[in-house]
Coordinates of C-alpha atoms in Angstrom, one line a residue:
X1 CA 99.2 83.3 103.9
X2 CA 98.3 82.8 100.3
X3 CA 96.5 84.8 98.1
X4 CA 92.8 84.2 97.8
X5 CA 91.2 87.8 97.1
X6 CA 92.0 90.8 95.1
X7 CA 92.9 93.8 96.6
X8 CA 89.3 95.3 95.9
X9 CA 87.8 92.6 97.4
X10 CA 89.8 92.6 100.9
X11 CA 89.9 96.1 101.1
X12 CA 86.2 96.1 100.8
X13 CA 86.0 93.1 103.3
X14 CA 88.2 94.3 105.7
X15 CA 86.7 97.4 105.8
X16 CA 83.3 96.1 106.7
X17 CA 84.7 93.8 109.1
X18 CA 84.5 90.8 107.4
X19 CA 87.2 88.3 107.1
X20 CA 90.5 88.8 104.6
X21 CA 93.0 86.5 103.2
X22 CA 95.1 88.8 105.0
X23 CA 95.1 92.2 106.5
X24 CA 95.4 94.8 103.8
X25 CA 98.1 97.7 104.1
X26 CA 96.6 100.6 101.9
X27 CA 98.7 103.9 102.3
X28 CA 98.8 107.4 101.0
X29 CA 101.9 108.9 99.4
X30 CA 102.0 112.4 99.4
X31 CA 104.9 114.7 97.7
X32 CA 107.0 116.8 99.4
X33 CA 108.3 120.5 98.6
X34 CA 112.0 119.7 100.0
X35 CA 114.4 120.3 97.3
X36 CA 114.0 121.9 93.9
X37 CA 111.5 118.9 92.4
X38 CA 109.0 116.1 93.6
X39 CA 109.9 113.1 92.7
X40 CA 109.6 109.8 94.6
X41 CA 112.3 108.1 92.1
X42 CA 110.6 105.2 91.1
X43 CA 109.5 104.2 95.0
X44 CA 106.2 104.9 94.9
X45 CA 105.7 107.7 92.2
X46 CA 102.9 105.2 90.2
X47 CA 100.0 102.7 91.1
X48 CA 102.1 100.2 88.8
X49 CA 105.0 100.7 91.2
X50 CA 102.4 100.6 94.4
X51 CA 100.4 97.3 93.4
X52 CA 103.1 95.8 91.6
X53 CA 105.9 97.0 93.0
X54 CA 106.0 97.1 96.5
X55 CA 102.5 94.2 96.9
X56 CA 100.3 97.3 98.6
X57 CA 97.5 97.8 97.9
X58 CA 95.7 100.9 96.4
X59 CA 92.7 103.2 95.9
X60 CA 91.8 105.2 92.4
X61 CA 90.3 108.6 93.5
X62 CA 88.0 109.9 91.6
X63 CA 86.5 113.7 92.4
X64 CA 83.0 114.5 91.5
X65 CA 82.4 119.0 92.2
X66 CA 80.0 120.9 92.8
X67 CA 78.6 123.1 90.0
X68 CA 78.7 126.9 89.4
X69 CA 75.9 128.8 88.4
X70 CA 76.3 129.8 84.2
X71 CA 76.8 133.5 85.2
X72 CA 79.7 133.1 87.3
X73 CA 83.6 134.3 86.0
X74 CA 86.6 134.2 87.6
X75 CA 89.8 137.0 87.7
X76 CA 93.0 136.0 88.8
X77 CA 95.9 138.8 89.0
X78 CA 98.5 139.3 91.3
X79 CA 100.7 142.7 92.8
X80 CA 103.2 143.7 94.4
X81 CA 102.4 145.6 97.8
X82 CA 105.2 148.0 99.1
X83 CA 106.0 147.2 102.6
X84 CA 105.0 142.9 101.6
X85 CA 108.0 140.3 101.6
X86 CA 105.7 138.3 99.0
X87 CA 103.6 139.5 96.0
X88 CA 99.7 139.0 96.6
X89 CA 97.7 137.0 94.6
X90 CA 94.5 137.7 94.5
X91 CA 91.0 136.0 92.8
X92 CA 87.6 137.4 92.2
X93 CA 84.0 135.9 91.2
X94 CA 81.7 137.8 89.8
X95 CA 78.3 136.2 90.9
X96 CA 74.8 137.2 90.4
X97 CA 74.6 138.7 94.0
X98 CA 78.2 140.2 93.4
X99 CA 81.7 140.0 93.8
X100 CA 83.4 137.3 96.1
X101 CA 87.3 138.2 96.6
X102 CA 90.0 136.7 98.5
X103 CA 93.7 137.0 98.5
X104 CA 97.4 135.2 99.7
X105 CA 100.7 135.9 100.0
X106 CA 102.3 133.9 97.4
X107 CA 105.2 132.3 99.2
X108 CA 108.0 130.8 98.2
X109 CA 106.6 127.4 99.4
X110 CA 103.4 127.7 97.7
X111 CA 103.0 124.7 95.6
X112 CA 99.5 126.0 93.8
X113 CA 101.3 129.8 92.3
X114 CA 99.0 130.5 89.6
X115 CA 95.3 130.4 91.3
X116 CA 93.8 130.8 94.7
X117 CA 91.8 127.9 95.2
X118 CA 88.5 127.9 97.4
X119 CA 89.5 125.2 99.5
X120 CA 93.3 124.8 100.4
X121 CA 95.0 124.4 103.5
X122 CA 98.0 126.4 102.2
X123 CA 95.5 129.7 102.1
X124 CA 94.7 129.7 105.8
X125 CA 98.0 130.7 107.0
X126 CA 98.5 132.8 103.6
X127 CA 95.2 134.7 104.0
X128 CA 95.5 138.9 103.3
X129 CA 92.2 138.4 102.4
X130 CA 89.7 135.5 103.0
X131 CA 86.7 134.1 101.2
X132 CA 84.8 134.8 104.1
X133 CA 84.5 138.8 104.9
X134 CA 80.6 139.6 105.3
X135 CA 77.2 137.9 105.2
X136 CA 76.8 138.9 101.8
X137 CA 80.0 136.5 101.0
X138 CA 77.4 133.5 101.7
X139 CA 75.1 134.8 99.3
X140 CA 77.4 135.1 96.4
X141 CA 79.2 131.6 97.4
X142 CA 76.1 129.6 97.0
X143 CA 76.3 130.5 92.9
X144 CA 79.7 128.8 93.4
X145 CA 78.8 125.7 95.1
X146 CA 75.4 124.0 93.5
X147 CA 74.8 120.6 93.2
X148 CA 76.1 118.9 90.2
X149 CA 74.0 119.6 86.6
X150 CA 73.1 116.8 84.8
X151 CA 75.3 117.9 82.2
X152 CA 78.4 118.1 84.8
X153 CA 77.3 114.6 85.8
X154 CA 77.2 113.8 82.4
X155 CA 81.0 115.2 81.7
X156 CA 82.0 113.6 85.1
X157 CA 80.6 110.3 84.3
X158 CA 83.0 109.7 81.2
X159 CA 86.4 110.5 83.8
X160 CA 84.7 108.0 86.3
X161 CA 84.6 105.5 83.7
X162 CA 88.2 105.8 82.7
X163 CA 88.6 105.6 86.5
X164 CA 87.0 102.8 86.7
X165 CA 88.7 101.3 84.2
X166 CA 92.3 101.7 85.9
X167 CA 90.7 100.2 88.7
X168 CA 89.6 97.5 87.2
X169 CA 93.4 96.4 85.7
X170 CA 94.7 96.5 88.9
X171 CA 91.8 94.8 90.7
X172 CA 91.8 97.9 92.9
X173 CA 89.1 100.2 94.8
X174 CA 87.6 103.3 93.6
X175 CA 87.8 106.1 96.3
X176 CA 85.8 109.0 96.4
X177 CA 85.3 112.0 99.0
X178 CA 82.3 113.8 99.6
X179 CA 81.8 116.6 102.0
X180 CA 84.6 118.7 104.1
X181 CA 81.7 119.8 106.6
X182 CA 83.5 122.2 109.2
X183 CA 87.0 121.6 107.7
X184 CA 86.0 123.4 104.8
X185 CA 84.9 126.5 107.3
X186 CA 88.4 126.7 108.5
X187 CA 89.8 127.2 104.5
X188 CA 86.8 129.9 103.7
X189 CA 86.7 131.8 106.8
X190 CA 90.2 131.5 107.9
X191 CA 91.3 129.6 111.4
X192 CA 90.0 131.9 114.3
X193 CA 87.4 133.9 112.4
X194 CA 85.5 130.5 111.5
X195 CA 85.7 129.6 115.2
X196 CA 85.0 133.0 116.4
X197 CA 82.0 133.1 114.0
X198 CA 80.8 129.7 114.8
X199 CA 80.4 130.9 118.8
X200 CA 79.1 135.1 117.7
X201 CA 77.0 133.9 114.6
X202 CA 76.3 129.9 114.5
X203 CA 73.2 131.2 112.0
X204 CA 76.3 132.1 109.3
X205 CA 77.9 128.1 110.0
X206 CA 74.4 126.8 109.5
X207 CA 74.0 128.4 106.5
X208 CA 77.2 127.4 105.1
X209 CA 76.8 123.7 106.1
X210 CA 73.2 123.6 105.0
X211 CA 74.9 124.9 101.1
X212 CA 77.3 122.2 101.2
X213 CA 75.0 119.7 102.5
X214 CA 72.6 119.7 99.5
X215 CA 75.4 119.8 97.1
X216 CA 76.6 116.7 99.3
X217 CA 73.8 114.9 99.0
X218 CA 73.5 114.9 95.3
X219 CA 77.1 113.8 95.1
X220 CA 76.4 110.6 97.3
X221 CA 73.4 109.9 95.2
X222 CA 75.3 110.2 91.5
X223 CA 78.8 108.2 93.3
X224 CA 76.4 105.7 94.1
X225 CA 74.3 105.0 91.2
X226 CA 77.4 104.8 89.7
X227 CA 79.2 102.4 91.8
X228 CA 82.2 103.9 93.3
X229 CA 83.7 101.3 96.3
X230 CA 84.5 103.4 98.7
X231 CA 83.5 106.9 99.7
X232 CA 84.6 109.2 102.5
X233 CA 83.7 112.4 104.4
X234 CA 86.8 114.8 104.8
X235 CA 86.3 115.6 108.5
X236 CA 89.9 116.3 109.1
X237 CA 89.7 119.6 111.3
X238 CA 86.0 118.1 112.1
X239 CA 87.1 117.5 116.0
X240 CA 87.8 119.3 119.3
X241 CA 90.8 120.3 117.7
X242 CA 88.5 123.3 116.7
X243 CA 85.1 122.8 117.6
X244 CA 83.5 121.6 121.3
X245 CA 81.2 118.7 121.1
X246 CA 78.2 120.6 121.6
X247 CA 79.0 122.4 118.5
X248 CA 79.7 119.2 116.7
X249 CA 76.2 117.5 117.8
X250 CA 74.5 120.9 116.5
X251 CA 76.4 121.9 113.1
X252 CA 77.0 118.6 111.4
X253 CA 75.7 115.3 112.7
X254 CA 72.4 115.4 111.5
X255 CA 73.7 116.2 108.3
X256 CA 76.4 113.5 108.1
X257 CA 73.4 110.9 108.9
X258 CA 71.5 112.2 106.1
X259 CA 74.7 111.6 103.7
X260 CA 75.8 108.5 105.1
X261 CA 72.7 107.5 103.9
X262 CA 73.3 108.7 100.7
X263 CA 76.1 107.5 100.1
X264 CA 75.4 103.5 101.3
X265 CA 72.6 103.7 98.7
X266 CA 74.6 102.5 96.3
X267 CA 76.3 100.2 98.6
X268 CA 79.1 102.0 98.8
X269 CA 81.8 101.3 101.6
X270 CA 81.7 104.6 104.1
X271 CA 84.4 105.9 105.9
X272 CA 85.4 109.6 108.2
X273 CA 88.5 111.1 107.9
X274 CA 89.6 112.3 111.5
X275 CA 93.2 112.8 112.8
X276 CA 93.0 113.9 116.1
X277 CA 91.3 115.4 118.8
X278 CA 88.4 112.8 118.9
X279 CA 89.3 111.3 122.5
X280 CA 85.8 113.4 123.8
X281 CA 83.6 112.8 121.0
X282 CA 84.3 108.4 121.3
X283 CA 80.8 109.0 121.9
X284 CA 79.3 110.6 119.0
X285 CA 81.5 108.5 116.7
X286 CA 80.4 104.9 118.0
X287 CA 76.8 106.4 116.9
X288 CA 77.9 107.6 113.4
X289 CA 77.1 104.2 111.1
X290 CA 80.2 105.2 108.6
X291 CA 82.0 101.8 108.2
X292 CA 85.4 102.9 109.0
X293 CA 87.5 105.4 110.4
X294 CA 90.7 106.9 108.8
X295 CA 93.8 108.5 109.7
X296 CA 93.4 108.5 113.3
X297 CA 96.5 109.6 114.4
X298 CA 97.9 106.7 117.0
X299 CA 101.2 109.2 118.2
X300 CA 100.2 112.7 118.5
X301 CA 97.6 114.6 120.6
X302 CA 97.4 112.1 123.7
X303 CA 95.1 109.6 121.9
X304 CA 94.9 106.4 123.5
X305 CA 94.0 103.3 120.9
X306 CA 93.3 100.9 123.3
X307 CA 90.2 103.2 124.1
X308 CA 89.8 104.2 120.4
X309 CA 89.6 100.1 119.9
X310 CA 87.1 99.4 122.5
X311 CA 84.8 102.2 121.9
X312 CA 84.5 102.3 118.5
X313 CA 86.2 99.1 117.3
X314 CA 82.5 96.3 117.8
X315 CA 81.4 98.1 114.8
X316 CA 83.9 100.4 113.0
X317 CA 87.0 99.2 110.7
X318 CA 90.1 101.1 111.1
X319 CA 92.1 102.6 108.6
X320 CA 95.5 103.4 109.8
X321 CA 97.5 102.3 112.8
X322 CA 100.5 103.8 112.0
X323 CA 101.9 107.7 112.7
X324 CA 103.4 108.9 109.4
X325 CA 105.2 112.2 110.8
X326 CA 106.4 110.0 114.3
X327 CA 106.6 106.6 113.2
X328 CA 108.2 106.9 109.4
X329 CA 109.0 110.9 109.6
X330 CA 110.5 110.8 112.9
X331 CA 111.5 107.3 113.3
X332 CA 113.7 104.8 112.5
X333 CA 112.9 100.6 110.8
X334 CA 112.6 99.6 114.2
X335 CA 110.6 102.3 115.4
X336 CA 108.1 102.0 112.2
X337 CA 108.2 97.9 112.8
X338 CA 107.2 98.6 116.6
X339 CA 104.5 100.8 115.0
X340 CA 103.3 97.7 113.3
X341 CA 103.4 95.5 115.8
X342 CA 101.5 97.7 118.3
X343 CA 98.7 98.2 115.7
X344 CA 97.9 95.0 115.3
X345 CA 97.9 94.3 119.2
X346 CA 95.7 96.8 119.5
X347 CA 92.9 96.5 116.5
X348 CA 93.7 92.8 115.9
X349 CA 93.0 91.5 112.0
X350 CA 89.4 92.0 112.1
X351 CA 88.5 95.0 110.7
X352 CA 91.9 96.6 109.8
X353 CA 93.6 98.5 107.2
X354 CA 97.1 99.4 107.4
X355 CA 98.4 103.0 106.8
X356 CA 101.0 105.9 108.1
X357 CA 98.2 108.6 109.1
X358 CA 97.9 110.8 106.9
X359 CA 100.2 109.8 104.7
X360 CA 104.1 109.3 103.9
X361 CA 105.7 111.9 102.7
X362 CA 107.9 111.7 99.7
X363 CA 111.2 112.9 101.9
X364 CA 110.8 111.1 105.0
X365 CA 113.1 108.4 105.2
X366 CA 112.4 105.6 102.4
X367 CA 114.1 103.0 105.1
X368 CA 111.7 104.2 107.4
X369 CA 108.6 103.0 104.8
X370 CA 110.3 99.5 103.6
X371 CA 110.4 98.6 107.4
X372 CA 106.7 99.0 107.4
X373 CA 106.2 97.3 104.9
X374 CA 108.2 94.3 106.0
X375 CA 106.9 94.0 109.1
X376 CA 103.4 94.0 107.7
X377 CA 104.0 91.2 105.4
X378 CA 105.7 89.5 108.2
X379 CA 102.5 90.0 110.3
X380 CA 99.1 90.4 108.1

């Protein structure tokens, strides 16, 4: 089929279920820590190579943060503990209700060695030490997570632009991502404590998610005024995965409402990250009013699509349809084409985006990838 729109302009449509020129195959790249350097040797290492290279389309990201209160300083350092295979790295904020301290083993795999960052999946299995400890940890966290000054926004607004700009020579989307909800509990509190707190003290989650809510909020409203195409809520670990759907219904979808909201007001496109684990919340998704879903994970954790489709497909736009770690990790061209094939039986053209959920890795097989691709083109 030939050409008619940009790749802003069907990603936009297809994502609000709108007819495309063809469907629009938008995936992630992501490196990879096998071997001594990352490099995807000129596959897919660029948005040049991306767009221009392999005809995909593409999203600029853009992060706007949360700001920190003017009294707030930070301490990194890190030991060595007799009896410890790794050293321990440690960080500390001083806040004005006092000190918030956690700590990692700094493995040889970590790929972030010279900070512990607040919210990192690589910490949870790392932890010696988490953010989380006590309930005074909440009240020095909130000085670290305010909503954004106007002189943040003001700093922020200048990167967006040059974002922007990017986005505009490649006729591409800008992508944004507000809110991690209960994924981010998982990074502050550690796996089991933050589910172990969310059944013995659900007042502590509340509070949490009501901090990160207003800091959410303001986010949406600034990415919106501004103009930003597309922007998402990270709910990657916000499933039964971790959480029951009584939980769910109580901690965060209220809230998400309220940012959805938020972040339409601008007219932004709306999407919800979740992988898997979503087969008994169908329900409480088909009421969520985010525009599309992403990176539902068609291979692993007994999900079945053609109920995913039906329940969720009248309203929703998909973003995915393809397993990264089975389909191109795993697999083999045919496999991957198969992959294809079977995503487009199942979600149709209407209100489909193609990608590898979550993402392809920089050392699966590159074969694997182009045989996506191909089939794509061969189908879209």
């Amino acid at each position: 089929m030939a050409t008619t729109m940009t790749s802003r302009e069907r990603m936009l449509a297809a994502l609000r279920r709108q007819d495309v020129d063809y469907v629009p195959c938008c995936p992630a790249f992501s490196p990879s820590l096998v071997g001594p350097q990352y490099t995807w040797k000129s596959r897919a290492d660029s948005l040049d190579l991306i767009v221009n290279g392999l005809g995909l389309d593409a999203c600029v990201h853009f992060a706007l943060e949360p700001s920190r209160h003017p009294e707030v300083t930070a301490n990194v350092w890190q030991e060595s503990v007799a009896g410890e295979r790794w050293p321990i790295l440690h960080k500390r904020f001083d806040t004005p209700a006092g000190p918030l301290t956690a700590a990692i083993r700094l493995t040889d795999d970590m790929p972030q060695r010279e900070d512990v960052l607040i919210y990192d999946d690589w910490n949870v299995s790392r932890f010696v030490e988490p953010w989380f400890k006590t309930d005074d940890d909440l009240d020095r966290f909130q000085y670290l997570h305010l909503p954004p000054t106007d002189a943040d926004i003001a700093r922020a607004k200048e990167r967006f632009l040059a974002a922007k700009a990017l986005a505009d020579r490649y006729q591409v989307v800008t992508y944004a991502t507000v809110g991690k909800g209960l994924s981010g509990t998982l990074q502050l509190w550690g796996g089991t404590q933050a589910i172990l707190t969310s059944v013995d003290r659900p007042d502590l989650m509340e509070r949490y998610l009501e901090i990160e809510h207003r800091s959410n909020l303001r986010m949406a409203e600034v990415l919106s005024g501004w103009g930003v195409d597309v922007m998402r809520r990270n709910g990657f670990y916000e499933t039964t995965d971790h959480w029951s759907p009584a939980q769910l219904r109580r901690f965060v979808v209220p809230q998400i409402k309220e940012e959805i909201e938020a972040m339409r007001s601008g007219g932004a496109v709306t999407a919800y990250t979740v992988e898997t684990g979503i087969m008994p919340i169908l329900d409480i998704l088909a009421d969520l009013d985010f525009d599309a879903y992403d990176a539902i994970e068609p291979a692993l954790g007994h999900q079945d699509m053609k109920v995913v489709a039906a329940k969720l497909g009248d309203r929703h736009a998909f973003w995915g349809g393809v397993s990264g770690p089975i389909h191109i990790g795993e697999g083999s061209p045919e496999i991957a084409c198969q992959a294809v094939r079977d995503a487009f039986d199942t979600f149709g053209r209407c209100g489909l985006v193609l990608n590898a959920v979550p993402s392809i890795r920089a050392h699966w097989p590159w074969d694997n990838a182009l045989a996506m691709f191909d089939e794509w083109r061969r189908l879209r």
